PDB file of C-alpha atoms (C1' of nucleotides) in Angstrom:
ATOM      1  CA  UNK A 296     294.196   7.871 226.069  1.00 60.00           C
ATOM      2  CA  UNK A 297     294.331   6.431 222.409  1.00 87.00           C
ATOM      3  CA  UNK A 298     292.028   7.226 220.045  1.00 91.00           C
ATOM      4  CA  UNK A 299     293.106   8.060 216.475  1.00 94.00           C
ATOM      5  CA  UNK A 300     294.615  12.019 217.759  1.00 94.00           C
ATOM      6  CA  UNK A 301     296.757  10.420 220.030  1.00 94.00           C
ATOM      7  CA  UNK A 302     298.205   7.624 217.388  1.00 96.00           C
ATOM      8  CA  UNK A 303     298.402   9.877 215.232  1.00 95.00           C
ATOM      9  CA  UNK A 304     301.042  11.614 217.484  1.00 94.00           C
ATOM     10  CA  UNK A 305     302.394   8.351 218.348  1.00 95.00           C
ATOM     11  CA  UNK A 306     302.881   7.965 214.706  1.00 96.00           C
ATOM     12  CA  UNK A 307     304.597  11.094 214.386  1.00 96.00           C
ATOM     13  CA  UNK A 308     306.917  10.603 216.753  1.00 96.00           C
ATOM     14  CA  UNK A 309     308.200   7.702 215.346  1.00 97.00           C
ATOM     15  CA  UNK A 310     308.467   9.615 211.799  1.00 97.00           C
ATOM     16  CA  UNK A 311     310.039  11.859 213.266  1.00 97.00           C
ATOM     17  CA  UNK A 312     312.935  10.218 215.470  1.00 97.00           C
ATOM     18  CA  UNK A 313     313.170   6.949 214.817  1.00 97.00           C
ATOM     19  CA  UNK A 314     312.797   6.465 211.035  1.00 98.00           C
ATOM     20  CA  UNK A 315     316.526   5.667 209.164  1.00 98.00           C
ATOM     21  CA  UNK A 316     317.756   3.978 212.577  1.00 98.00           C
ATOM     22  CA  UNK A 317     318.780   0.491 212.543  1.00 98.00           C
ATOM     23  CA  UNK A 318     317.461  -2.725 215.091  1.00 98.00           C
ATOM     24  CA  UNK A 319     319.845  -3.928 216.730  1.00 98.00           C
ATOM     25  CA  UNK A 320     318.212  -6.127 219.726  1.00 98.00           C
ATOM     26  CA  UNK A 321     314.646  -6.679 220.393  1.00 97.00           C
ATOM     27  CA  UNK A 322     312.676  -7.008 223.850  1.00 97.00           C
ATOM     28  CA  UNK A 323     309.314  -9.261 223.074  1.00 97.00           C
ATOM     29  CA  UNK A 324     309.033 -11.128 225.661  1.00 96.00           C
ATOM     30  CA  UNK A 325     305.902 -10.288 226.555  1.00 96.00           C
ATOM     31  CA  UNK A 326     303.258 -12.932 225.248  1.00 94.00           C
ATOM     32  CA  UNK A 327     300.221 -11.605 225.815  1.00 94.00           C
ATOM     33  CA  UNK A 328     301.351  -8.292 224.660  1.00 96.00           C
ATOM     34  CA  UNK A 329     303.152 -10.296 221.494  1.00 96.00           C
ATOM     35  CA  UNK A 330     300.925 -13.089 220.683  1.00 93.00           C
ATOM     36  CA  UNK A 331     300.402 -15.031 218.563  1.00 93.00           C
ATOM     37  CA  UNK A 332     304.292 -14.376 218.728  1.00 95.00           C
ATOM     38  CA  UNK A 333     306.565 -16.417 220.629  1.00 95.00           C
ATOM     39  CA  UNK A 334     309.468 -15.027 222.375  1.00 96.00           C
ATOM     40  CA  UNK A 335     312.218 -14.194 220.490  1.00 96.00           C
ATOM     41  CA  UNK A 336     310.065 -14.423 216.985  1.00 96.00           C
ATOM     42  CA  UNK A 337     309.601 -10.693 216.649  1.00 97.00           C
ATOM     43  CA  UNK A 338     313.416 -10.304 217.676  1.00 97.00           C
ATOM     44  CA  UNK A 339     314.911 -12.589 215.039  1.00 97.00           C
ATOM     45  CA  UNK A 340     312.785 -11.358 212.411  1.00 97.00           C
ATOM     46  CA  UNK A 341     313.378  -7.589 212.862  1.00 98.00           C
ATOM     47  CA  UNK A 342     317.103  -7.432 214.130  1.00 98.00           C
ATOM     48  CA  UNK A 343     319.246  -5.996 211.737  1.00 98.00           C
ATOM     49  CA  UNK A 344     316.287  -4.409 209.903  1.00 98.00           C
ATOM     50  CA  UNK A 345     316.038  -0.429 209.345  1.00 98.00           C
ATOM     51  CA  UNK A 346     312.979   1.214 210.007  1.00 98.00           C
ATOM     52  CA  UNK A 347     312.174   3.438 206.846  1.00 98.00           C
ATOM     53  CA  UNK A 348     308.074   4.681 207.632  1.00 98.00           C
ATOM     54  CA  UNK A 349     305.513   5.110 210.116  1.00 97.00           C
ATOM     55  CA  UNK A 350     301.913   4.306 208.656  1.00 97.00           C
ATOM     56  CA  UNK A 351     298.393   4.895 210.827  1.00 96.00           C
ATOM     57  CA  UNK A 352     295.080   3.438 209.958  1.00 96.00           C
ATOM     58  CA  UNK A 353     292.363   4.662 212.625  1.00 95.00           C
ATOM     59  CA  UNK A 354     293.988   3.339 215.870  1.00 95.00           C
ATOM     60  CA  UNK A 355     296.383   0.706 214.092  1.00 96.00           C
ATOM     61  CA  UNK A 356     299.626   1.852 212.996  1.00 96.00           C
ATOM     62  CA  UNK A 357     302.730   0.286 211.637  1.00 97.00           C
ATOM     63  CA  UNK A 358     306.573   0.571 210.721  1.00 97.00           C
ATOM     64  CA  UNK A 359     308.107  -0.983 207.450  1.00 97.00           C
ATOM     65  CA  UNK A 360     311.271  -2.094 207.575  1.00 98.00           C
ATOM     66  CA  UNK A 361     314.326  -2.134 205.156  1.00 98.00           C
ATOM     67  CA  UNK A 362     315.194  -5.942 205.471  1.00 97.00           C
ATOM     68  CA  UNK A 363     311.862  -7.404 207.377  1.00 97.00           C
ATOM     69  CA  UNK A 364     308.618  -7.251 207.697  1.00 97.00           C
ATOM     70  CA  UNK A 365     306.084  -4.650 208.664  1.00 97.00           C
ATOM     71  CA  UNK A 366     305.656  -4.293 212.440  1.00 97.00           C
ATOM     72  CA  UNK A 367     302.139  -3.639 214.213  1.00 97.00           C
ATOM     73  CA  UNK A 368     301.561  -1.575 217.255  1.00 97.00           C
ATOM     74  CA  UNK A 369     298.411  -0.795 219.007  1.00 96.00           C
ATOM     75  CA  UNK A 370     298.107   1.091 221.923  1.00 96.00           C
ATOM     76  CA  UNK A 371     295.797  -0.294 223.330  1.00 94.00           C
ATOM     77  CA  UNK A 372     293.694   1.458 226.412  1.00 91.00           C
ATOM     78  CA  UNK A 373     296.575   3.098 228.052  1.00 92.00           C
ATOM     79  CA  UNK A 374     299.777   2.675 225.531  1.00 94.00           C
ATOM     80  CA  UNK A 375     302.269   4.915 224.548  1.00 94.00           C
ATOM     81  CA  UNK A 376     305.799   5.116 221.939  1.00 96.00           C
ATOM     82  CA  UNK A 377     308.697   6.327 224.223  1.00 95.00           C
ATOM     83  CA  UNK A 378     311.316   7.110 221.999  1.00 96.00           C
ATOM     84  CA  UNK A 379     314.953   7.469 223.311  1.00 95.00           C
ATOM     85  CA  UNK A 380     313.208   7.367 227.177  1.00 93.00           C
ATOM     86  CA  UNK A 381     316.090   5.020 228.957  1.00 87.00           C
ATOM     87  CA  UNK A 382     316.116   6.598 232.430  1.00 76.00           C
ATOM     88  CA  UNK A 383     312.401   6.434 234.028  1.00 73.00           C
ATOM     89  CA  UNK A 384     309.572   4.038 233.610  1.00 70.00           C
ATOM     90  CA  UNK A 385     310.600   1.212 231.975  1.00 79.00           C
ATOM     91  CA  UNK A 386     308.845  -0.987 234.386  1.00 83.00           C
ATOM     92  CA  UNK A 387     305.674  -0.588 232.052  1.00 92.00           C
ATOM     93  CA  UNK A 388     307.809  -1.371 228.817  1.00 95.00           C
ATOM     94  CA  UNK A 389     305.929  -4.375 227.096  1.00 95.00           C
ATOM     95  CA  UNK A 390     307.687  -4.193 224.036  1.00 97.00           C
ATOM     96  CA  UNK A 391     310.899  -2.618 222.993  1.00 97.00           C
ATOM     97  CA  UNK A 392     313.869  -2.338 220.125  1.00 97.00           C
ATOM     98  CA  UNK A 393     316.983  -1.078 221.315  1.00 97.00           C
ATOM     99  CA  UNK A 394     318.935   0.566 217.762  1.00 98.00           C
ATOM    100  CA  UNK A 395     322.367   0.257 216.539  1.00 98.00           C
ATOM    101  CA  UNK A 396     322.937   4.115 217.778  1.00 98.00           C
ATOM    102  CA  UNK A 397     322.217   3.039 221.483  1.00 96.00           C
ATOM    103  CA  UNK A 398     318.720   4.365 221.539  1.00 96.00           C
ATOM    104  CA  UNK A 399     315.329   2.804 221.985  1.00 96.00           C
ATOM    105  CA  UNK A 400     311.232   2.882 220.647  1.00 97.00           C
ATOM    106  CA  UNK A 401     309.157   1.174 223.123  1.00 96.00           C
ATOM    107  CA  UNK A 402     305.849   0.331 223.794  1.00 96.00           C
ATOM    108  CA  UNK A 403     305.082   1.382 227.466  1.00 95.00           C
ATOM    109  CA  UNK A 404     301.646   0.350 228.572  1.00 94.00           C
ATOM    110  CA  UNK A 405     300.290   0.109 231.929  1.00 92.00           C
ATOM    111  CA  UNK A 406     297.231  -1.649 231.320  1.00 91.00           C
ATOM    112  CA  UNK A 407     298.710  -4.319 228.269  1.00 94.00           C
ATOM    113  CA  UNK A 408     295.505  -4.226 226.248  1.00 93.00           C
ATOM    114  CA  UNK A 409     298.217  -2.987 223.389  1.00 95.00           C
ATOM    115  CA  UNK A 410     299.856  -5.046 221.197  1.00 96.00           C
ATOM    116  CA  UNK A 411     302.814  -6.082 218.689  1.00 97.00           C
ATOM    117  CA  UNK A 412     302.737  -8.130 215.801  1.00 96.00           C
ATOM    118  CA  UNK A 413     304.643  -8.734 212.732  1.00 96.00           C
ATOM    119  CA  UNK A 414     302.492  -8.444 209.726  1.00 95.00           C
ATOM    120  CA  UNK A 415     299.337  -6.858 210.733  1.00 94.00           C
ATOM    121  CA  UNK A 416     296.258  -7.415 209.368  1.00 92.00           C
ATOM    122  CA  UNK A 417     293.981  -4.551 208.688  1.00 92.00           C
ATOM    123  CA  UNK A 418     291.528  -6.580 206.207  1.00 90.00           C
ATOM    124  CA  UNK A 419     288.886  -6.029 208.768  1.00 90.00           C
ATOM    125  CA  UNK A 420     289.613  -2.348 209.837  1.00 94.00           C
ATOM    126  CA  UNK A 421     287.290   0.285 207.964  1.00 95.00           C
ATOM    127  CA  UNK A 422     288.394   4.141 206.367  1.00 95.00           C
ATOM    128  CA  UNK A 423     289.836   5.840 208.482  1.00 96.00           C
ATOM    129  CA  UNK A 424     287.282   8.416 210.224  1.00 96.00           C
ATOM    130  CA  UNK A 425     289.545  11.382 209.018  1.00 94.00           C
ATOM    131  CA  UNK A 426     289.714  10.360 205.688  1.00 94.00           C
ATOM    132  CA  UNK A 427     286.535   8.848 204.585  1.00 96.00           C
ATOM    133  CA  UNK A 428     284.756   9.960 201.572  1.00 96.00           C
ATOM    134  CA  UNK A 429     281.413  11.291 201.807  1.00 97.00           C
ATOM    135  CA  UNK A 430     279.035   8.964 199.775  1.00 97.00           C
ATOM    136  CA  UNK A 431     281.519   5.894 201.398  1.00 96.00           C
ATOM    137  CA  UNK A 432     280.731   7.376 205.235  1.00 97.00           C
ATOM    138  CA  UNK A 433     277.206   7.583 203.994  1.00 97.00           C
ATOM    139  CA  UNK A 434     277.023   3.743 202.836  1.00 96.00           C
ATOM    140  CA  UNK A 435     278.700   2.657 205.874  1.00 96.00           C
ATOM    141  CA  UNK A 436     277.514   4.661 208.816  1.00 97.00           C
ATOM    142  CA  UNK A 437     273.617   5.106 208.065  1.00 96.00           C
ATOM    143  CA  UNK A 438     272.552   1.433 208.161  1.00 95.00           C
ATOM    144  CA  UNK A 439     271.079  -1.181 210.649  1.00 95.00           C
ATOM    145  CA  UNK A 440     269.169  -0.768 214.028  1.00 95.00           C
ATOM    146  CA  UNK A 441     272.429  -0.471 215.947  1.00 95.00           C
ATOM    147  CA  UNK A 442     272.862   2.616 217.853  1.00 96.00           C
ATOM    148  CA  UNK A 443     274.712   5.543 216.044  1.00 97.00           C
ATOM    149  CA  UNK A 444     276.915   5.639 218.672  1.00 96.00           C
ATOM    150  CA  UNK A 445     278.202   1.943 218.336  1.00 96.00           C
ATOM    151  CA  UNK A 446     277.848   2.213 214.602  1.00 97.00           C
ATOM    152  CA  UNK A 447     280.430   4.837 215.149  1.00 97.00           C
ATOM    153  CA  UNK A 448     283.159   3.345 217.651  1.00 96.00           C
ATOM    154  CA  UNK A 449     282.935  -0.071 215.130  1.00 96.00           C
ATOM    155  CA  UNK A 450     286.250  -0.531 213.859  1.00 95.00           C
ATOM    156  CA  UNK A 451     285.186  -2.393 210.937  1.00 95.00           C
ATOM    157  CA  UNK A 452     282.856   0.594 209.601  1.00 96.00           C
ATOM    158  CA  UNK A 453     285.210   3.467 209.896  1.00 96.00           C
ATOM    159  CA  UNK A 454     288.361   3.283 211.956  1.00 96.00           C
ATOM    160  CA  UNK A 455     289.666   5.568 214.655  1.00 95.00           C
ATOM    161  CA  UNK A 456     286.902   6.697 216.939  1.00 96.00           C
ATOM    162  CA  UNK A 457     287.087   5.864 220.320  1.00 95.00           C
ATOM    163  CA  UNK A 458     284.423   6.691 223.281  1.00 95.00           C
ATOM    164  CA  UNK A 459     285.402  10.040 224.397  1.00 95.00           C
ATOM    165  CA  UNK A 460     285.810  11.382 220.173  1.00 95.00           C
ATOM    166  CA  UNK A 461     282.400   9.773 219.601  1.00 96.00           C
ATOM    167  CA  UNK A 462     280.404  11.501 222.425  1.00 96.00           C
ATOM    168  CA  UNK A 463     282.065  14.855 221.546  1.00 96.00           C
ATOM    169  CA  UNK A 464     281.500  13.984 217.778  1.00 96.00           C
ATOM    170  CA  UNK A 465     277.749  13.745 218.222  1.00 97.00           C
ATOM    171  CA  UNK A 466     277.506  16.614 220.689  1.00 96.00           C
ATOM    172  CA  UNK A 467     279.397  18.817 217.842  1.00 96.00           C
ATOM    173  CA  UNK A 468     276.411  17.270 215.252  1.00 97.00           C
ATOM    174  CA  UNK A 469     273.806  17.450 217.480  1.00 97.00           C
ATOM    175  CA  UNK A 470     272.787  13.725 217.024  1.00 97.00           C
ATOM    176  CA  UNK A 471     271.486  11.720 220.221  1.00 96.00           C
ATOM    177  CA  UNK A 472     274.026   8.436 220.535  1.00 96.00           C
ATOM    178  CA  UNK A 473     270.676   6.709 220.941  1.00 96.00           C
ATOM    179  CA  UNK A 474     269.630   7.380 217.570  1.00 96.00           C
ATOM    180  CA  UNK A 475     269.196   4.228 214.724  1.00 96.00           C
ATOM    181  CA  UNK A 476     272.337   4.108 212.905  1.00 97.00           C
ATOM    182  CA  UNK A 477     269.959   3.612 209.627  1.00 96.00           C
ATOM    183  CA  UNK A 478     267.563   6.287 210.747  1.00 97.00           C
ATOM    184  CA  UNK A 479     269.329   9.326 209.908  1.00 97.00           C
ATOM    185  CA  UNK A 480     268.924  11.139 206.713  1.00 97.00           C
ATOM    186  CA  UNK A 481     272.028  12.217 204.381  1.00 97.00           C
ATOM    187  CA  UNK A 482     272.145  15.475 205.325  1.00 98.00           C
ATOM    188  CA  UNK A 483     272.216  14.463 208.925  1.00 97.00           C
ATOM    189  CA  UNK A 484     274.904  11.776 208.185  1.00 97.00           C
ATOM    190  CA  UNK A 485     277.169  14.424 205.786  1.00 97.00           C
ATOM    191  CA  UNK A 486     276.951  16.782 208.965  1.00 97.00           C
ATOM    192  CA  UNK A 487     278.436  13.971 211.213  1.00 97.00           C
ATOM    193  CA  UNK A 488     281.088  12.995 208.959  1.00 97.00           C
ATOM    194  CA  UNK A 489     281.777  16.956 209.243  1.00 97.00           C
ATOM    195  CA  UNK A 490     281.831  16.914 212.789  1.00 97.00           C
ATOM    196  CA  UNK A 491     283.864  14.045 213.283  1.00 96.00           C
ATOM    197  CA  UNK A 492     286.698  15.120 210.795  1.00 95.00           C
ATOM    198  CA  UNK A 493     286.490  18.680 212.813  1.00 95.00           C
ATOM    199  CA  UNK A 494     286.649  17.107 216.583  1.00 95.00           C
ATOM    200  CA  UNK A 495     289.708  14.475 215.515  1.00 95.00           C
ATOM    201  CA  UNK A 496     291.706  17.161 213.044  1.00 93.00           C
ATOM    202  CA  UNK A 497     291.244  19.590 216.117  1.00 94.00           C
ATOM    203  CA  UNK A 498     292.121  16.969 219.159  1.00 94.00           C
ATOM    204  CA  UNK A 499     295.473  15.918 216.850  1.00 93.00           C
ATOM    205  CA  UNK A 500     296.496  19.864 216.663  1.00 93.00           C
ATOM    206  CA  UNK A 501     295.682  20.482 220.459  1.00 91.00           C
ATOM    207  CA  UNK A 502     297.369  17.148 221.650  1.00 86.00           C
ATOM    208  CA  UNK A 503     294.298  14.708 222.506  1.00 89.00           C
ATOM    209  CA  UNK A 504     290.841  13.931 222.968  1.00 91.00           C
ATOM    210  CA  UNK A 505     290.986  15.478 226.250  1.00 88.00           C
ATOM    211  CA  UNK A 506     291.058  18.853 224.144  1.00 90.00           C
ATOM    212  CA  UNK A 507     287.670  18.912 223.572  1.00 92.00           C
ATOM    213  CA  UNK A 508     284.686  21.140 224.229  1.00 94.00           C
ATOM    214  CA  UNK A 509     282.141  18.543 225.849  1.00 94.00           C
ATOM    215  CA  UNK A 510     284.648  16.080 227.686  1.00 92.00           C
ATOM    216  CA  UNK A 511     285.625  17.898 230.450  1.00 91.00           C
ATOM    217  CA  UNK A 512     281.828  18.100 231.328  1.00 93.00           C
ATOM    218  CA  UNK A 513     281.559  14.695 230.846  1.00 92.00           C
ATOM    219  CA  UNK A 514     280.625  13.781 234.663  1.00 89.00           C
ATOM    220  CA  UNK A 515     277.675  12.957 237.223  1.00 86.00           C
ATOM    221  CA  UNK A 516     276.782  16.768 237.097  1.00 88.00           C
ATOM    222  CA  UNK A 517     277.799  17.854 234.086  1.00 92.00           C
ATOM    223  CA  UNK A 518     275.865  20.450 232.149  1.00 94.00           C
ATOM    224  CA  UNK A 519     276.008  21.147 228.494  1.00 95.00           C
ATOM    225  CA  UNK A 520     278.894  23.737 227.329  1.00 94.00           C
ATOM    226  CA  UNK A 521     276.766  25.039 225.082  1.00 95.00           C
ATOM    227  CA  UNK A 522     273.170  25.330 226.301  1.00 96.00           C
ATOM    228  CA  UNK A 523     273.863  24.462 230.169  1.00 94.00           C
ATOM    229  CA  UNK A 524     271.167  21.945 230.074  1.00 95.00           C
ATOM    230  CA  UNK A 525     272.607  19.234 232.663  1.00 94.00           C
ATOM    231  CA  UNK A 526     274.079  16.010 230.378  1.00 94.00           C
ATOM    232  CA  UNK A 527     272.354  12.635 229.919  1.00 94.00           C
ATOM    233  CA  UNK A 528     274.190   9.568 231.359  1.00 92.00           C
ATOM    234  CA  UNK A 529     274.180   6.088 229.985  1.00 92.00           C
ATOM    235  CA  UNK A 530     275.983   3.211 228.698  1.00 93.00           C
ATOM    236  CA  UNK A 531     275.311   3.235 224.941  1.00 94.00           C
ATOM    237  CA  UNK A 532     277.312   0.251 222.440  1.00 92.00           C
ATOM    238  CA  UNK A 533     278.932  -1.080 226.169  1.00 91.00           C
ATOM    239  CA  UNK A 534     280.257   2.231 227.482  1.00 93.00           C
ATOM    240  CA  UNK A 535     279.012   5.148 229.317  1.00 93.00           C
ATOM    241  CA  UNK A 536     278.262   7.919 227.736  1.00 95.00           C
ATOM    242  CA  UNK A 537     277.488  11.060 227.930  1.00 95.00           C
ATOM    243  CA  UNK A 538     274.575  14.167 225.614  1.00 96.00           C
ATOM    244  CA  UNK A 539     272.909  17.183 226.057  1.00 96.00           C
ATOM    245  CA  UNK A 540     269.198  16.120 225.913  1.00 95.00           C
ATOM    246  CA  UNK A 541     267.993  19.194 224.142  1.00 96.00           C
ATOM    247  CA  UNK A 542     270.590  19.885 221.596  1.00 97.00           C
ATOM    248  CA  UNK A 543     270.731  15.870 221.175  1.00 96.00           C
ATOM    249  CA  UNK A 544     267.517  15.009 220.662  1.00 94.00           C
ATOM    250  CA  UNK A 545     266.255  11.722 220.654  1.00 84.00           C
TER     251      UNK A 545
ATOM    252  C1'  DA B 141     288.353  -3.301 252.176  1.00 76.02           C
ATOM    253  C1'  DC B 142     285.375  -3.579 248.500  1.00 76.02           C
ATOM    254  C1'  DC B 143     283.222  -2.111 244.633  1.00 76.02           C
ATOM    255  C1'  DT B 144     283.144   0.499 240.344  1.00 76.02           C
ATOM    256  C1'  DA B 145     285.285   2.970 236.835  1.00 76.02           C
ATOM    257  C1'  DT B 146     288.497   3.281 232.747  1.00 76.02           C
ATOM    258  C1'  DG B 147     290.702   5.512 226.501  1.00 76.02           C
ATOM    259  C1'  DT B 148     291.065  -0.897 223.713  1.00 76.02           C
ATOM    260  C1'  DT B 149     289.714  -5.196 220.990  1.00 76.02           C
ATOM    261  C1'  DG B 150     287.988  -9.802 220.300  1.00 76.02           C
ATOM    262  C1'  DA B 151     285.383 -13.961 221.310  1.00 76.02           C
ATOM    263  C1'  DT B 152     281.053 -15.636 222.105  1.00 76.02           C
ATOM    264  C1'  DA B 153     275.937 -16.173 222.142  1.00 76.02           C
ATOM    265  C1'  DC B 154     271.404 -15.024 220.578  1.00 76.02           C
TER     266       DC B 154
ATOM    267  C1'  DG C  44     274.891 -11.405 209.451  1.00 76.02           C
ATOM    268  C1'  DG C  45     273.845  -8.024 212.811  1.00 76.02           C
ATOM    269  C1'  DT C  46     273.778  -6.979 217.432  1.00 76.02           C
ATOM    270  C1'  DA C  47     274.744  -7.372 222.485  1.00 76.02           C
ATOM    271  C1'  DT C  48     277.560  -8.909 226.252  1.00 76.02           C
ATOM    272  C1'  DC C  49     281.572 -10.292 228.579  1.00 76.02           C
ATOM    273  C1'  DA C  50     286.401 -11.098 229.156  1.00 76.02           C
ATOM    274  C1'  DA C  51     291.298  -9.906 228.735  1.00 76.02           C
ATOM    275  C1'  DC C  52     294.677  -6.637 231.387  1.00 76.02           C
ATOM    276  C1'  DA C  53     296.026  -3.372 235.485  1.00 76.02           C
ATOM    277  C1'  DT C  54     295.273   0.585 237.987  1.00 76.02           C
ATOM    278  C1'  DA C  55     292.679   4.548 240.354  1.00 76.02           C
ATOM    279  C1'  DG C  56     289.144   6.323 243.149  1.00 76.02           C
ATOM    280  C1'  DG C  57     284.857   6.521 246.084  1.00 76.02           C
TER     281       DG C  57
END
DNA sequence: ACCTATGTTGATAC
DNA sequence: GGTATCAACATAGG
């Protein structure tokens, strides 16, 4: 389920338990999951190493380390951070430090479309979506003949929002995904900056995307929350997605 | 069984 | 350079 809420609690988990606690052995073996990393790279670099913060950027976050460097973990499409989970499973562990105290962080992915890396590099990963100023949001967002909705879910412009926050973003702004990225007019770009701070800071305090108002609708039959007018289907910037035709407007 | 769907990113082609 | 498409992975569901 990651988009930026659920890193974000991802990220607080790891503040919260696993900060101050020392590496002793590394699991990386994994080298899809670790590339460019070769077995044992991650390990030898790390062990020994305390972790002293947890850092988030969008969907990228990272740990710094007392005594190596930074460590990268995405989640990917269907990633998690088990802290301290030893018992069940660890068959989908892809990644995973085992600490001085006997306890564990690991990377548990289903899917491994996440990834670990030492040293990430976020040169090419935009504002975060929660924290983007308006006149920058402006400048970045309302340009080109893409459509809003893929100007959006690009990484590079502004970092964080993933399908399911974009199509609720745009339902809360009442801006068609269809609509040319450079078409819209300030006002209409201030109010989607609005609505996309509002639909992420609410889906972090209620525990995920899932939380919000148009994605349970958003299914072959689905009808708008608000108006009841039956939802628009289509695959907009490669995925599908989902608008009410009259409070969207094309 | 087979086909399609899926929260991600990145490489590639036009 | 901007934009569009497909591939990478693995599973679930019609």
């Amino acid at each position: 389920m990651p988009e930026l809420p659920e890193v974000e609690r991802a990220r607080a988990l790891i503040e919260s338990r696993a900060l101050g606690r020392t590496v002793a052995s590394v699991e990386d073996a994994d080298t899809w999951v670790c590339r460019p990393h070769a077995p044992g790279e991650i390990a030898s670099a790390i062990e020994g190493a305390t972790l002293v913060s947890a850092h988030r950027r969008g969907k990228a976050m990272w740990v710094e380390l007392e005594g190596g460097p930074p460590l990268g973990l995405h989640l990917g499409m269907t990633g998690r951070i088990a802290v301290d989970e030893d018992g069940t499973g660890g068959q989908w562990d892809r990644f995973k430090i085992h600490f001085e105290d006997g306890g564990s962080l690991a990377l548990r992915d289903k899917r491994r479309l996440g990834r670990v890396v030492l040293d990430p590099d976020l040169s090419r990963l935009g504002p975060d979506a929660a924290e983007v100023g308006r006149a920058e949001f402006r400048d970045r967002v309302g340009r080109g003949s893409i459509a809003l909705k893929a100007r959006i879910m690009d990484q590079s412009t502004i970092s964080g929002v993933g399908n399911l926050l974009a199509d609720e973003a745009l339902w809360r702004a009442g801006l068609s995904p269809l609509r040319e990225a450079g078409s819209l007019s300030e006002a209409e770009l201030d109010e989607l900056r609005r609505a996309i701070r509002a639909a992420t800071r609410r889906a972090i305090r209620r525990g995920g995307v899932h939380t919000g108002d148009l994605i349970p609708h958003r299914e072959r039959g689905g009808t708008c929350p608000s108006c009841g007018t039956p939802l628009e289907r289509a695959t907009v910037g490669g995925r599908t997605t989902f608008w009410c035709p009259r409070d969207q407007p094309g």
